[in-house]
Structure formats: structure tokens, C-alpha cells
Coordinates of C-alpha atoms in Angstrom, one line a residue:
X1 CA 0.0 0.0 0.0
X2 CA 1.3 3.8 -1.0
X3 CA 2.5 5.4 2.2
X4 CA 0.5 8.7 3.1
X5 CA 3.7 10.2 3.3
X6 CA 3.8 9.9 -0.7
X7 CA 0.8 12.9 -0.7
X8 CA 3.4 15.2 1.2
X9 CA 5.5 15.1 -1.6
X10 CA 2.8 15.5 -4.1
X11 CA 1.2 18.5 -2.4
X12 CA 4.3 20.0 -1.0
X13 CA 6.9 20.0 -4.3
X14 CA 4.4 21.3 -6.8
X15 CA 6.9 23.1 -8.6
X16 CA 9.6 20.1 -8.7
X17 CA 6.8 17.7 -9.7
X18 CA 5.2 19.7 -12.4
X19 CA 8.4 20.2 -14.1
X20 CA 9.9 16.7 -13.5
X21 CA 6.7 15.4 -15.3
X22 CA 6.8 17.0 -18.3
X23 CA 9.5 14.7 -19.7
X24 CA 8.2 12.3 -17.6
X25 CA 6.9 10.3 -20.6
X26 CA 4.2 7.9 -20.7
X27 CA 4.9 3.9 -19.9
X28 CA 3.7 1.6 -22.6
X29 CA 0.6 -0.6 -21.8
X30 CA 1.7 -3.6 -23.6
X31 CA 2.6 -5.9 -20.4
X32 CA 0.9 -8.5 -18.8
X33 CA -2.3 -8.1 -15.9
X34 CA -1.1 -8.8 -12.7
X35 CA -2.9 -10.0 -9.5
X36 CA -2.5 -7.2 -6.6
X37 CA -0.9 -4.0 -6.5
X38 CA -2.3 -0.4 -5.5
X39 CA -3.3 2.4 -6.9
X40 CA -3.7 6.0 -6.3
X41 CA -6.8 8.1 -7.2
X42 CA -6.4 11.9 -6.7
X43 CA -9.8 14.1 -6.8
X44 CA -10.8 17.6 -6.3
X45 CA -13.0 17.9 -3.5
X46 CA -14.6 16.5 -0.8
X47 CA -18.5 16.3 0.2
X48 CA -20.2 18.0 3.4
X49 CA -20.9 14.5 5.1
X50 CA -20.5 10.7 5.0
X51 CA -23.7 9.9 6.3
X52 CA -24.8 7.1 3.8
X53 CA -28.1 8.4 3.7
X54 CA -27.3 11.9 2.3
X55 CA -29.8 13.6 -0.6
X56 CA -26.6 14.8 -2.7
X57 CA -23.4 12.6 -2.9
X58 CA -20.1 14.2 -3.8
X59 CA -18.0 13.0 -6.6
X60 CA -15.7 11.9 -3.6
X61 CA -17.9 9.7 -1.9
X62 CA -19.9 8.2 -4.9
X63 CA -16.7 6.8 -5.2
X64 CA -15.7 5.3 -2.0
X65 CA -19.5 4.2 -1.8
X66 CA -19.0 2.1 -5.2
X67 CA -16.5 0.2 -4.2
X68 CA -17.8 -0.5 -0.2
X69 CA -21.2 -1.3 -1.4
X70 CA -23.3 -3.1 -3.4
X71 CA -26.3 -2.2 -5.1
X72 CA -29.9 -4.3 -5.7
X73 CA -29.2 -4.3 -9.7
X74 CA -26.4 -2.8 -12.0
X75 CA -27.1 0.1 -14.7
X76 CA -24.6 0.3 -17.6
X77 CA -24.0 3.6 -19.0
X78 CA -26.8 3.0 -21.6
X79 CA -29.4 2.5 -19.4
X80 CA -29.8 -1.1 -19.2
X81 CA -30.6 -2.7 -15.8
X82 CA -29.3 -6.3 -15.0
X83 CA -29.3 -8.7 -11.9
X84 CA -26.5 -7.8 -9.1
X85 CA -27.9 -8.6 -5.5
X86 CA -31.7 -8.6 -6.8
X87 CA -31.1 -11.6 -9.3
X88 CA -34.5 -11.5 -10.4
X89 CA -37.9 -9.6 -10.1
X90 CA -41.1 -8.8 -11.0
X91 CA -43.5 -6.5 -11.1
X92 CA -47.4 -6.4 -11.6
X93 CA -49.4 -5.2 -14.3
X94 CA -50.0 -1.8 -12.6
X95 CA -46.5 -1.6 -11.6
X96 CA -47.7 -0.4 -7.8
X97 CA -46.3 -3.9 -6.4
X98 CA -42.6 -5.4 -7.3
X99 CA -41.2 -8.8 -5.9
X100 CA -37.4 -8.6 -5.0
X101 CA -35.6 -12.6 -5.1
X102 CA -32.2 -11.6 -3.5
X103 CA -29.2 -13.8 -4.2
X104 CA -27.8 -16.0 -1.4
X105 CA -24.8 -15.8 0.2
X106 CA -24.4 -12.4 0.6
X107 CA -22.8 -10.9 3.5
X108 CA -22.2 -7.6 5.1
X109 CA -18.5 -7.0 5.5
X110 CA -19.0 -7.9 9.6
X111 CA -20.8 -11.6 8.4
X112 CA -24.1 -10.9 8.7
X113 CA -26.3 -11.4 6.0
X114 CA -27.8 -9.1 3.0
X115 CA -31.6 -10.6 3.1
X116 CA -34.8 -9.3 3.0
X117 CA -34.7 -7.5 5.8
X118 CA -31.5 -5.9 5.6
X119 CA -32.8 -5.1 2.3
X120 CA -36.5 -3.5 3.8
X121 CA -34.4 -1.8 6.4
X122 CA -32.6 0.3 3.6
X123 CA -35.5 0.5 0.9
X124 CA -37.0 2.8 4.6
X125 CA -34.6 4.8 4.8
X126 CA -34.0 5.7 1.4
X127 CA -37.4 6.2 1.0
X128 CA -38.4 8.3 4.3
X129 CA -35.3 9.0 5.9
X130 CA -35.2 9.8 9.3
X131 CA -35.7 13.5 10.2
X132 CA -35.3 13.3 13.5
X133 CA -32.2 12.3 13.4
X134 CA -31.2 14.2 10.7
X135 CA -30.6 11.3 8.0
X136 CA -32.5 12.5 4.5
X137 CA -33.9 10.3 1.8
X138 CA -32.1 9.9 -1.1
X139 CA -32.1 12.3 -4.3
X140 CA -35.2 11.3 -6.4
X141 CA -36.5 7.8 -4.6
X142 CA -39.8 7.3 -5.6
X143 CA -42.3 9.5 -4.0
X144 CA -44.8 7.0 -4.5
X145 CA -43.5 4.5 -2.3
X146 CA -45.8 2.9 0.4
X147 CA -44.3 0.0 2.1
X148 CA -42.0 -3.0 1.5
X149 CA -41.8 -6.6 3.4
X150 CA -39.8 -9.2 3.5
X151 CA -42.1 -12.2 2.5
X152 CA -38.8 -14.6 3.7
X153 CA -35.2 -14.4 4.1
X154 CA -34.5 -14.0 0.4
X155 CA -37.4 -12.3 -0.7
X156 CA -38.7 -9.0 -0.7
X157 CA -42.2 -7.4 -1.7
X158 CA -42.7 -3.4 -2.0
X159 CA -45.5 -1.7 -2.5
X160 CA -46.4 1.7 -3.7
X161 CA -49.4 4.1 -3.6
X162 CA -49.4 4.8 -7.7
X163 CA -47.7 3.3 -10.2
X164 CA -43.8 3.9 -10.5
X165 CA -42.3 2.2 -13.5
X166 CA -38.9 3.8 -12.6
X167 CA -38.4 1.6 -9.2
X168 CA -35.8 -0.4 -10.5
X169 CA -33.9 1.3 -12.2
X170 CA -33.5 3.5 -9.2
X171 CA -32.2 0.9 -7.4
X172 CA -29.2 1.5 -9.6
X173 CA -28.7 5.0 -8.6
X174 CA -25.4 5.9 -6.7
X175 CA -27.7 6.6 -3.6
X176 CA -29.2 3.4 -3.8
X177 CA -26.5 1.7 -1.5
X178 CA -26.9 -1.4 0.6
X179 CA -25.9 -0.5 4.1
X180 CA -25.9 -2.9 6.8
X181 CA -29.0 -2.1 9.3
X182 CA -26.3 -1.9 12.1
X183 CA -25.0 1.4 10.5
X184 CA -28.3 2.5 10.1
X185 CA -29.5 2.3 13.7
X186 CA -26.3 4.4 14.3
X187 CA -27.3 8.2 15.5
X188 CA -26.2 10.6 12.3
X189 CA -22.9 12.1 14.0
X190 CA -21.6 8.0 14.0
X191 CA -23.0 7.4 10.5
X192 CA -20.6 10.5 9.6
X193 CA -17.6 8.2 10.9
X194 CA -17.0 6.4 7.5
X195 CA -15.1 3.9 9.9
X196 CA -18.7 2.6 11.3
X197 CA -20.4 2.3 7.8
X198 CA -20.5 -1.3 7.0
X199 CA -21.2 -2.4 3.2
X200 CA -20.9 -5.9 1.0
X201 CA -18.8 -4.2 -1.5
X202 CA -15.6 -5.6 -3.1
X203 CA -13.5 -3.1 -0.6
X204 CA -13.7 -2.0 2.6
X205 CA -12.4 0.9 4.3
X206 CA -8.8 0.4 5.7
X207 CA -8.5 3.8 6.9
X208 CA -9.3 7.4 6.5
X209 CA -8.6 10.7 7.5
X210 CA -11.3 13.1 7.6
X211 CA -10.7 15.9 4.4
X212 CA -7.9 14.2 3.2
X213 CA -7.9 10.6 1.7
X214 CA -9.2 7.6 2.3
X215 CA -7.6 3.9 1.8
X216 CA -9.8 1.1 0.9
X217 CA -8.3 -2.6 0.8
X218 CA -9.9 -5.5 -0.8
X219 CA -12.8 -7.7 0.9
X220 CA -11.1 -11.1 0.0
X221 CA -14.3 -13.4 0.5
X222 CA -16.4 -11.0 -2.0
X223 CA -18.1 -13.1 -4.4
X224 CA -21.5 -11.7 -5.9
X225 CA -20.2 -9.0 -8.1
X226 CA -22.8 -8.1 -11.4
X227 CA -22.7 -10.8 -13.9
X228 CA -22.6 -7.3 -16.6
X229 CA -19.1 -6.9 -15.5
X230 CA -18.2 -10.0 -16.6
X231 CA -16.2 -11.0 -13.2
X232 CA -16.6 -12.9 -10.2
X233 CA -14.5 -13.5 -6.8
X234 CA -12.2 -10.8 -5.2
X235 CA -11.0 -7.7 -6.7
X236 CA -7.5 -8.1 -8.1
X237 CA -6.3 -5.2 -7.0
X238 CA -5.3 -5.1 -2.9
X239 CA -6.0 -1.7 -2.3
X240 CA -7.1 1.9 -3.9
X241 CA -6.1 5.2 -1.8
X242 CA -8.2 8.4 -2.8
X243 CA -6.5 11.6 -1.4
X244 CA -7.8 15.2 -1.7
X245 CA -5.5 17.5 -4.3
X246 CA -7.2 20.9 -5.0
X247 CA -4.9 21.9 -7.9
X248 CA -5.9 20.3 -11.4
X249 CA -2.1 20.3 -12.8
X250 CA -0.7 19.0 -9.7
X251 CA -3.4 15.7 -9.9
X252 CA -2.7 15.3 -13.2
X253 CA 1.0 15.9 -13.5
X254 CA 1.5 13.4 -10.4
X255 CA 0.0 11.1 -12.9
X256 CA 2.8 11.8 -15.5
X257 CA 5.2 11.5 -13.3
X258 CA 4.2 7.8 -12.1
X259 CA 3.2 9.3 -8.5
X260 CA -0.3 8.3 -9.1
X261 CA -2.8 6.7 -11.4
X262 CA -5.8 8.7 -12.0
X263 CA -6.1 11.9 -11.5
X264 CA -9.7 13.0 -11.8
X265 CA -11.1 16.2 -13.8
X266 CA -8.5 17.4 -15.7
X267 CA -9.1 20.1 -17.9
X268 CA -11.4 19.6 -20.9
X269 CA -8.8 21.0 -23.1
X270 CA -5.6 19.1 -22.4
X271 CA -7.2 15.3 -23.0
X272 CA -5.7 15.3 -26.6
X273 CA -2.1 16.2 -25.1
X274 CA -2.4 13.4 -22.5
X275 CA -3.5 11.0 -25.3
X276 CA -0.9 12.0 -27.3
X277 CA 1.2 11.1 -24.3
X278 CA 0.1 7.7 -23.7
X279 CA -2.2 8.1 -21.4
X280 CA -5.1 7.1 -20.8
X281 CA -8.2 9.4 -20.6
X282 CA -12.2 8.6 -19.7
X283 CA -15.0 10.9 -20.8
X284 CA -17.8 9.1 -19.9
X285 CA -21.2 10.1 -19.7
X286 CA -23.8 9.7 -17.0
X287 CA -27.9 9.1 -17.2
X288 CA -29.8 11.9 -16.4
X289 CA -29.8 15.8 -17.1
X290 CA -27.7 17.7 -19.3
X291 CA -25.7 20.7 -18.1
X292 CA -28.1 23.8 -17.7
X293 CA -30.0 26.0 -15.9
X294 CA -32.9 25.8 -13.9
X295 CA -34.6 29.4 -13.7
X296 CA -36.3 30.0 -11.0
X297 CA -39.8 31.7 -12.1
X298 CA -40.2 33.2 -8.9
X299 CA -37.2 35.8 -9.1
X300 CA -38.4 38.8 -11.5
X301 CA -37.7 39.2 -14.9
X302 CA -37.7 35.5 -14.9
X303 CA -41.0 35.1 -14.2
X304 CA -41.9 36.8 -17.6
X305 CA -41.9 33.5 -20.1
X306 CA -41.1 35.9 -23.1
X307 CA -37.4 36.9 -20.9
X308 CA -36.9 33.1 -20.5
X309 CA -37.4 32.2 -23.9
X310 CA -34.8 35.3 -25.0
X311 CA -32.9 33.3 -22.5
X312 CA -33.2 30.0 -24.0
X313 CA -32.5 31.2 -27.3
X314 CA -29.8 33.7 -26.9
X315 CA -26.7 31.0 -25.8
X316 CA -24.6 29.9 -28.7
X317 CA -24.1 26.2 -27.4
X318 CA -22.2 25.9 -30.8
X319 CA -19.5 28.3 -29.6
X320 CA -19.7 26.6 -26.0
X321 CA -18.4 23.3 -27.2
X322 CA -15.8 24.5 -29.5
X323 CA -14.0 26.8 -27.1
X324 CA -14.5 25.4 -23.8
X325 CA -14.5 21.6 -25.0
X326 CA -13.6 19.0 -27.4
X327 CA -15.5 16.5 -29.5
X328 CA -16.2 14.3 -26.7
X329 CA -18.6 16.6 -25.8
X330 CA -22.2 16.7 -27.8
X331 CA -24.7 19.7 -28.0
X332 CA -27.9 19.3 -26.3
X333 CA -31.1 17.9 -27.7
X334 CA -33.8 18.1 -24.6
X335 CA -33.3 18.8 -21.2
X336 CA -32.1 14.4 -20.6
X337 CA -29.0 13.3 -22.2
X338 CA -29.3 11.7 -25.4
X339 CA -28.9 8.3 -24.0
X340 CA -31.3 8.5 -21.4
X341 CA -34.5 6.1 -22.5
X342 CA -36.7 8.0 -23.6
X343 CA -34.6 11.4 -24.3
X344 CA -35.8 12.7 -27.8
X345 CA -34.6 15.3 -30.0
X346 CA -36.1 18.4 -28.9
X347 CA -33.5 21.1 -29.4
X348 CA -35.5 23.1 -32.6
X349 CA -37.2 24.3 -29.0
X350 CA -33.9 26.2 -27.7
X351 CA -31.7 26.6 -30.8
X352 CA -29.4 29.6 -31.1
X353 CA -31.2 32.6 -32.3
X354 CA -29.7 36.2 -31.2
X355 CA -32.2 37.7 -33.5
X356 CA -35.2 36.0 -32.1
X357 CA -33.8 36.4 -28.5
X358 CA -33.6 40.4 -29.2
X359 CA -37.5 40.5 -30.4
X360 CA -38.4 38.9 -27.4
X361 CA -36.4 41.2 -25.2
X362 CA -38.0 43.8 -27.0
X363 CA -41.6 42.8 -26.5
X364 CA -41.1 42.4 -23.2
X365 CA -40.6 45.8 -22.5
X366 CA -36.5 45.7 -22.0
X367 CA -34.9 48.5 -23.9
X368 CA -31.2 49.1 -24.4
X369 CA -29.9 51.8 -22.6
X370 CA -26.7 53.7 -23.2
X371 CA -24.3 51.2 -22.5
X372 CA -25.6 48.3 -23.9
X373 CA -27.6 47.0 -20.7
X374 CA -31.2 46.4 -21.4
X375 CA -33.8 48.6 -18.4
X376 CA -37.0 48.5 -17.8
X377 CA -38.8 50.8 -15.3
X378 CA -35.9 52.0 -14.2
X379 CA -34.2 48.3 -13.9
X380 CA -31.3 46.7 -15.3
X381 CA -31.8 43.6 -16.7
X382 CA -29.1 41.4 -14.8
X383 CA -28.4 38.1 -14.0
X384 CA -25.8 36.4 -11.5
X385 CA -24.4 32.9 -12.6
X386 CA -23.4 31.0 -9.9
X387 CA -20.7 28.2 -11.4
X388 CA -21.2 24.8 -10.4
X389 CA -18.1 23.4 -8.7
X390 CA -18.9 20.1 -9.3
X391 CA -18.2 20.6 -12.9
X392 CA -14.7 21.7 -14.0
X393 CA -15.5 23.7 -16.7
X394 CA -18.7 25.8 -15.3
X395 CA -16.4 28.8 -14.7
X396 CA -15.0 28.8 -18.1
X397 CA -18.9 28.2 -19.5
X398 CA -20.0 30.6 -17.9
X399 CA -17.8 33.2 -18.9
X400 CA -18.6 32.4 -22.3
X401 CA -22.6 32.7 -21.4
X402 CA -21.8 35.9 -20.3
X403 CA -20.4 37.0 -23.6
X404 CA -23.0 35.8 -25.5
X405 CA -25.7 37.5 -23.1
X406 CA -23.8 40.7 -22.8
X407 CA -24.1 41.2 -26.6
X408 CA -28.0 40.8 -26.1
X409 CA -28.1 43.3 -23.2
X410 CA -28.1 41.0 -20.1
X411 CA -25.6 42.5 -17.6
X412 CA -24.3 39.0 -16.2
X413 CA -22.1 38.3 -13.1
X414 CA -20.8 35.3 -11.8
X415 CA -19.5 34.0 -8.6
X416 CA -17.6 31.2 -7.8
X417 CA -17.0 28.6 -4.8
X418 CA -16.1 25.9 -2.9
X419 CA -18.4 22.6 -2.9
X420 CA -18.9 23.2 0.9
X421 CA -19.2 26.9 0.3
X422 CA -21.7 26.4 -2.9
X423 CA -23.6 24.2 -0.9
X424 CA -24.4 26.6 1.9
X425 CA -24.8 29.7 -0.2
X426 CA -26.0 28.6 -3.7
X427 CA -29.3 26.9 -3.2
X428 CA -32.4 26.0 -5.5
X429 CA -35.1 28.1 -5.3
X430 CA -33.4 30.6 -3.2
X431 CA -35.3 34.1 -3.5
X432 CA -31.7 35.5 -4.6
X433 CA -30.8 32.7 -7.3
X434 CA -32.5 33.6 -10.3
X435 CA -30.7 30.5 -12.9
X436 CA -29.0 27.3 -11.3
X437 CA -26.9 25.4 -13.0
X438 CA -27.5 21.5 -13.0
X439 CA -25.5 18.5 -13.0
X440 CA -28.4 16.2 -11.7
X441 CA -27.8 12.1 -12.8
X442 CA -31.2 10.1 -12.3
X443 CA -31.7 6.1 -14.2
X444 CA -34.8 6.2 -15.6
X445 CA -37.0 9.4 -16.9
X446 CA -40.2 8.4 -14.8
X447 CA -38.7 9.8 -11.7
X448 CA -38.3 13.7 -13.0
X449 CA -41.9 13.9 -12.7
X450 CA -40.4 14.8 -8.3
X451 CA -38.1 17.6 -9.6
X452 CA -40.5 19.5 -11.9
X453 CA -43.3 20.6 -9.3
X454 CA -43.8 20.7 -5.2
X455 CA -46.7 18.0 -6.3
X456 CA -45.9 14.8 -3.8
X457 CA -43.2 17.0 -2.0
X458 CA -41.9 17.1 -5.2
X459 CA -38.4 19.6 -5.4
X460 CA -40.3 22.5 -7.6
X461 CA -37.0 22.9 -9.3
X462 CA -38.5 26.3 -10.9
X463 CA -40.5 27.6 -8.4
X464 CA -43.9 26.8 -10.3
X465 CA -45.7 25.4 -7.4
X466 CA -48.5 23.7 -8.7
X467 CA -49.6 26.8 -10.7
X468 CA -49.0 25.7 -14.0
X469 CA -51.5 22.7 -14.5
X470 CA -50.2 21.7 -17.8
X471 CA -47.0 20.9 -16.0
X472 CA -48.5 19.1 -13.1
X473 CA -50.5 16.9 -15.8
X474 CA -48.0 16.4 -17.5
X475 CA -45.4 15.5 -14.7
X476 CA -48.5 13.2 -12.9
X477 CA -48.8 11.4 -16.5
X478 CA -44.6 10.6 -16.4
X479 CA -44.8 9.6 -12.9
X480 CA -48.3 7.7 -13.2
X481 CA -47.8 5.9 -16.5
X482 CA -48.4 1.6 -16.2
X483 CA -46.4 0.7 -19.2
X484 CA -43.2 2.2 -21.3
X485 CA -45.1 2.4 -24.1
X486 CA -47.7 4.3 -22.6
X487 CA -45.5 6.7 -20.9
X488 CA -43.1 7.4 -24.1
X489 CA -45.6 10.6 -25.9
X490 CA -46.2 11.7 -22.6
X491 CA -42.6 12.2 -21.7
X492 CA -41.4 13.6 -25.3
X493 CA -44.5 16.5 -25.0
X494 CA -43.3 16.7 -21.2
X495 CA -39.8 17.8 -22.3
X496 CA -41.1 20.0 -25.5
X497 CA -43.4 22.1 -22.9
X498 CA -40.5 22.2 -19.8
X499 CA -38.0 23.9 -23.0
X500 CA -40.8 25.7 -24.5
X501 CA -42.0 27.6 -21.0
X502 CA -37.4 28.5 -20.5
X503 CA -38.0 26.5 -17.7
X504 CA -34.6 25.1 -17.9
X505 CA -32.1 26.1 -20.6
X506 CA -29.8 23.4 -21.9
X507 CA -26.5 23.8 -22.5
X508 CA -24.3 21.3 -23.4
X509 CA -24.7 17.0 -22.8
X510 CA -22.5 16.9 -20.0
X511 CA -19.5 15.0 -18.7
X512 CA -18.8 15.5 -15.3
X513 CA -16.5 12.9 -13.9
X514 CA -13.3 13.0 -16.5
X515 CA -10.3 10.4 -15.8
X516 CA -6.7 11.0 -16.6
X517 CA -5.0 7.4 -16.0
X518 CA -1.6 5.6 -16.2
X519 CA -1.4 3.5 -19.5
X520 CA -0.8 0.6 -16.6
X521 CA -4.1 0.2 -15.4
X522 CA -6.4 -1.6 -17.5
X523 CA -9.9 -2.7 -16.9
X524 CA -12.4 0.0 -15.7
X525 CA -15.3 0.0 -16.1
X526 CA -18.1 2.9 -15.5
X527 CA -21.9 2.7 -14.7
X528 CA -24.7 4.6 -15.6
X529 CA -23.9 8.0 -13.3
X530 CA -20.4 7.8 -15.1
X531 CA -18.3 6.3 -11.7
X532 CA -15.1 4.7 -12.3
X533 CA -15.4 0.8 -10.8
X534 CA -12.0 -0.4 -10.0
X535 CA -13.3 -4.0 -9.1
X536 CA -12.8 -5.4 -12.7
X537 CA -9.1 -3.0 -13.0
X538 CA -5.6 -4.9 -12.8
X539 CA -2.0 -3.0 -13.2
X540 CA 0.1 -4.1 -16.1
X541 CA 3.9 -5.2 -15.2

């Protein structure tokens, strides 16, 4: 295992290290896989809790979480759900009751057993959370859910109050994490103590150190990985050591220099230099939303549809891609990513159209003053754009969106921060954050229908309420649907109207999570929120 002491280096001889690895060359990948060895994985930031229960999970701990625990099923990058600890289901013709047959043998890392109700216990608590104790439910469970029970050891049933086709999928979501009840009897403040949260994953935790890294070290009786991944039996790698590094070109140029072996979100715009290299780069990308904003309807002008729509149709997306990014990136078609089931082609609805954007500026009353800033009654048409630290090009975006605005007579600021920061500041629906900017993963489409609307305690992700009944109907219709088919038209007209209102303006199809990696490590895999899986990796000699 890489001694801790190894970070010191690569945090404390930036300079030395950055210019060491520029001839540091790239080793080739032609050896052999070996069985063991340990790896390195640098990131940029850390969450606000480890609490396994949380409603938003950092890039950091959707991480650790994927390699301590195990999911119900497995959801490829496409979409497509397969067996993992659920080995088999079904559902009725309603879809308001599904049957869970769990796999046997199955153990929480202390021995004791993942059956039904272990399984019941954490289907609870994802669903309902535990106010009281301050544990949330996770980001976009089913709001439907009723009950579930364990009908015997190795089954489960679970019930809901309307139909919810999107049930399993979701149990393929990075929340969806199979914790051992043990941990979730703990009080919050020990649940924060990643030492006390007990998975079945391929790893557990070896040791930690809270804000700065984290070892995990293989689970050497692990035997029930997905059959999607093709593997079975341990990991063959012993251990995997995440450590926190702030500065992009010190993760990545410990990477060159064979100090570590991925480095995570690099910039956008040096991937073809790394390839070039040797090196090994990963731009995958995750189920769910693309990048945009959500504009919050309730914070004037944005609560005039004709000042959305200028909105909508005033960013060159075009001009995004080819300055910020590279062609691994696509342009947006709807507000889902194109290979979300279900996503269709809806970007005639936002297209790039300064002239249009002007006319509706115009109509709506904002004139351009002197210096190029649109007024009305006495008011400068302004926005603030808040950029998204999760994603590490927002800031450069942004910038760009400003430009583009600017020309049309928005007068556009932007502020920046830290995740923690962002997270306490920057919030939806706040009364003084007009447009904010998503990077929101979901598995399947039907469970949107609790962003869009306070409906069902639904999120109300543009401060609509319930006032706009076509949305609600539409939503309701998504959520209620009893069959794929069924729910198909009503999901295509559901994203045409959500565009069509500037409810949310697309930018680009997003990739969040970007992986630098030595040319030695061979074998990752990613799942449908884009998370590296190190269980199937091996290092080359």
C-alpha cells in the first residue's frame, strides 16, 4: 500500500513535480495483468458528510460508496438494468407492487447477512429517511413509495401508492447503497464516521482521515459481483487510496510522473495532449440531465416566459463546445442526455437565435440603454451565474454565457466557490438565485416527474408550485404511466413544454466525472452515473 507520506510530496513540491513530469513520458501498456498492486486516485473535493443516507453525494464519496457497497441491480452507461444482489424480479401489471428474489450468500462486511430485511431496512430509509435524526432520503426515490416486506429471508415485496415504473432502475442509482442495518441504527454524527459504515462491497475501508484521503483494501471473500461486469470473486487489486488535491495540474502531473494513477477532472482541453502522451483518458457520460440551468420563475424578470425564452435562445451552445470543450462533448437535444431512454430530440425548441432572442427582449418591455444594458422601469436587466463546482469547466462556461448575453443586453455576473461553500450559499429556489446550474444524474426518466413541481413534495426545481396545470398533468402522466409504451408521448410532449415555457435552458450534454489514467491500469469500467469501478481493474507489469 502507498505510504500517506507519498501525498506530502505531491502536495508539497508542486513546482519540482510539475516540471519533472513534463519529460516524464508515458509507460507503454503492452505488459501483462497482474494480480494485486495499489493504486492511487487523486480528486478535487470532498462532500459536506458521509452519512450514507445523504440527498446529494459528492464525486468523492460516490466513489468510496462504489467500491464499499453493493447495489440491488447494476445500470450500464446505456441504461440497461441487470441482476447484481436482486437476481431476479417482477413486477405487476399496474407496476404499484414489485417482488425482490435476492441472491444467497451475501454478507455484510462484519458476516451478517444481506436478506430481505437488511434489504426492507434500507428500501426505509432511502425512502423516508429519518428527520429526526437528521438522515435525508435519497435524491429522487420514488415519492410513491408505500411500504415493503420481507415475504422470507431471500425475498422481498414493495409496495407503492401509484404506479412507479422507474423503481428499478432507481435501485441502480449511486444513492441506492446497501448498508448494513447496524450502521443505520447508528445516530447521524456516528454514521458521519466512514469507519462505522458497514457495506458488502468488493473493498472495505482500511482507513481514512477526515478531508484528506481515504484507503480502501480489498474484501477477499467478495463473491457476488454483477454478472454485466463480466467478473466474479475478489477484486484483483489489494487496495485503492483516494486523497484530496485541490490543484488540477498537480493531480494530473502526479500522474505523468508515475506518482499516481488517475487523476480526476482534468481540464477539458488538455485530453488530446495526454492522449498523445500515452495516457489514458475517460470521458464518460452519466444518465440523467444535461448541463443547464434551472430558472427559478419566482425571481423577477424571470417570471416573464417571453425573458426566458430570449434566455433559452440567446446562448450559442455551438460556440460553448468548441472553445471550452472537445469533441467528446455533444450539444444538447432536450433537457435528458441523449442516451437517457426515452430522451428525444427536442432542441429546434432552444436553438441559437440572437435575432429572435432580441425580439423577445424587445416585447417584453427591455430597452437598451446607453451602454448596452437592457432597463426597464428603471431596472437593469441582470443576471448572476453561480458556477457549479462540481463541474470543471462551469467557470470557463459561464464566462462564455456571459459574452453571449452581454451582446444581447443581459448584464451578467458570476461568482464562484467551494463545494462546501456552494452548498451553503447557492441553493435552488433561493429568493436571490434567479438560474441554477444542473448537473443532476437520475436512471430512468419516470422519476423527474419529483423535480419538476412541489406536487408529492416534489423539489419544484422552478418555483412553479403547482400553478402551472399543464405541467402538473403532465409530470403526474410521467410519474403515473403503467407501461413504457404508454408513458413514451407523454414524456417527449413533457420535455417540449418544460423547454418551450425556458423553464430550464440546456447547454451542453455533460461529462462530469473526467479520468486522466496511467497506460498501466487496464480494466475500468463505468456505470450509468459515469463512476469509475476499480473492481474489474488490474495493473500491467
Amino acid at each position: 500500500m502507498k505510504p500517506l507520506h507519498a501525498f506530502r510530496t505531491i502536495v508539497g513540491f508542486v513546482t519540482v513535480l510539475a516540471l519533472t513530469a513534463c519529460g516524464a513520458g508515458a509507460a507503454t501498456s503492452g505488459g501483462q495483468a497482474k494480480q494485486g498492486g495499489d493504486i492511487t486516485f487523486l480528486i478535487d473535493s470532498l462532500g459536506d458528510t458521509w452519512i450514507p443516507n445523504n440527498s446529494a453525494i459528492s464525486s468523492f464519496q460516490g466513489h468510496i460508496w462504489g467500491h464499499v457497497t453493493d447495489k440491488l441491480v447494476h445500470v450500464d452507461e446505456n441504461g440497461k438494468v441487470s441482476p447484481w444482489i436482486a437476481e431476479k424480479w417482477e413486477q405487476n401489471d399496474s407496476a404499484t407492487e414489485f417482488t425482490l428474489h435476492l441472491k444467497t450468500g451475501v454478507t455484510f462486511s462484519d458476516k451478517t447477512p444481506v436478506d430481505a430485511a437488511a434489504v426492507v431496512a434500507n428500501l426505509d430509509i432511502w425512502s423516508k429517511g429519518d428527520p429526526a435524526r437528521g438522515i435525508n432520503p435519497i435524491g429522487l426515490f420514488p415519492k410513491t413509495y408505500d411500504r415493503a416486506q420481507a415475504v422470507d429471508a431471500q425475498t422481498v415485496k414493495v409496495f407503492f401508492k401509484a404506479p412507479t415504473l422507474g423503481f428499478v432502475p432507481t435501485l441502480g442509482y449511486h444513492g441506492s447503497i446497501l448498508i448494513s442495518p447496524k450502521t443505520i441504527a447508528l445516530p447521524a454524527a456516528q454514521q458521519a464516521d466512514l469507519s462505522n459504515d458497514i457495506g458488502s462491497g468488493p473493498f472495505v475501508v482500511a482507513s481514512w482521515k477526515e478531508g484528506d484521503s481515504v484507503v480502501l483494501k480489498k474484501r477477499e471473500d467478495y463473491n457476488w459481483a454483477p454478472a454485466a461486469l463480466g467478473k466474479q470473486g475478489a477484486a484483483t487489486l489489494d487496495s485503492i487510496t483516494y486523497k484530496l488535491v485541490a490543484e488540477p495540474s498537480v493531480r494530473t502531473s502526479a500522474v505523468q510522473s508515475g506518482q499516481a494513477d488517475v487523476a480526476y477532472n482534468p481540464s477539458p482541453q488538455e485530453l488530446k495532449s495526454f492522449k498523445d502522451q500515452g495516457f489514458t483518458t475517460a470521458t464518460p457520460r452519466y444518465l440523467g440531465f444535461v448541463n443547464g440551468f434551472a430558472v427559478n420563475t419566482k425571481v423577477a424578470p424571470f417570471d416573464d416566459v417571453k425573458v426566458r425564452q430570449a434566455l433559452q435562445h440567446g446562448i450559442d451552445r455551438a460556440e460553448i463546445i468548441s472553445t471550452v470543450y472537445t469533441e467528446d462533448w455533444l450539444p444538447a437535444k432536450s433537457l435528458f442526455q441523449s442516451n437517457v431512454p426515452g430522451a428525444t430530440d427536442r432542441s429546434a425548441d432552444f436553438a441559437f437565435d440572437a435575432a429572435k432572442s432580441a425580439k423577445l427582449l424587445d416585447e417584453a418591455g427591455w430597452a437598451k440603454g446607453a451602454d448596452g444594458v437592457r432597463v426597464k422601469d428603471g431596472k437593469q436587466l441582470s443576471l448572476t451565474l453561480y458556477s457549479n463546482p462540481y463541474l470543471a469547466a462551469s467557470k470557463a462556461i459561464d464566462e462564455l454565457v456571459a459574452q453571449q448575453l452581454g451582446k444581447l443586453g443581459f448584464k451578467v455576473g458570476i461568482q464562484s466557490f467551494d463545494v462546501v461553500t456552494y452548498g451553503e450559499r447557492v441553493k435552488l429556489n433561493s429568493p436571490s438565485v434567479a438560474t441554477y446550474e444542473i448537473t443532476r444524474s437520475f436512471i430512468d426518466a419516470g422519476t423527474v416527474a419529483g423535480i419538476l413541481t412541489d406536487a408529492n413534495k416534489g423539489e419544484n426545481w422552478f418555483g412553479v408550485g403547482q400553478s402551472d396545470p399543464k405541467l402538473v398533468e403532465l409530470a403526474t402522466g410521467v410519474a403515473r404511466s403503467e407501461s413504457v409504451e404508454a408513458r413514451a408521448k407523454i414524456l417527449d410532449e413533457l420535455q417540449g413544454y418544460v423547454l418551450q415555457q425556458g423553464y430550464f435552458v440546456p447547454l451542453t450534454q455533460i461529462v462530469q466525472r473526467i479520468y486522466l489514467q496511467s497506460p498501466k491500469l487496464t480494466g475500468v469500467t463505468y456505470n450509468g452515473i459515469a463512476y469509475a469501478n476499480y473492481y474489474t481493474a488490474s495493473l500491467t507489469s
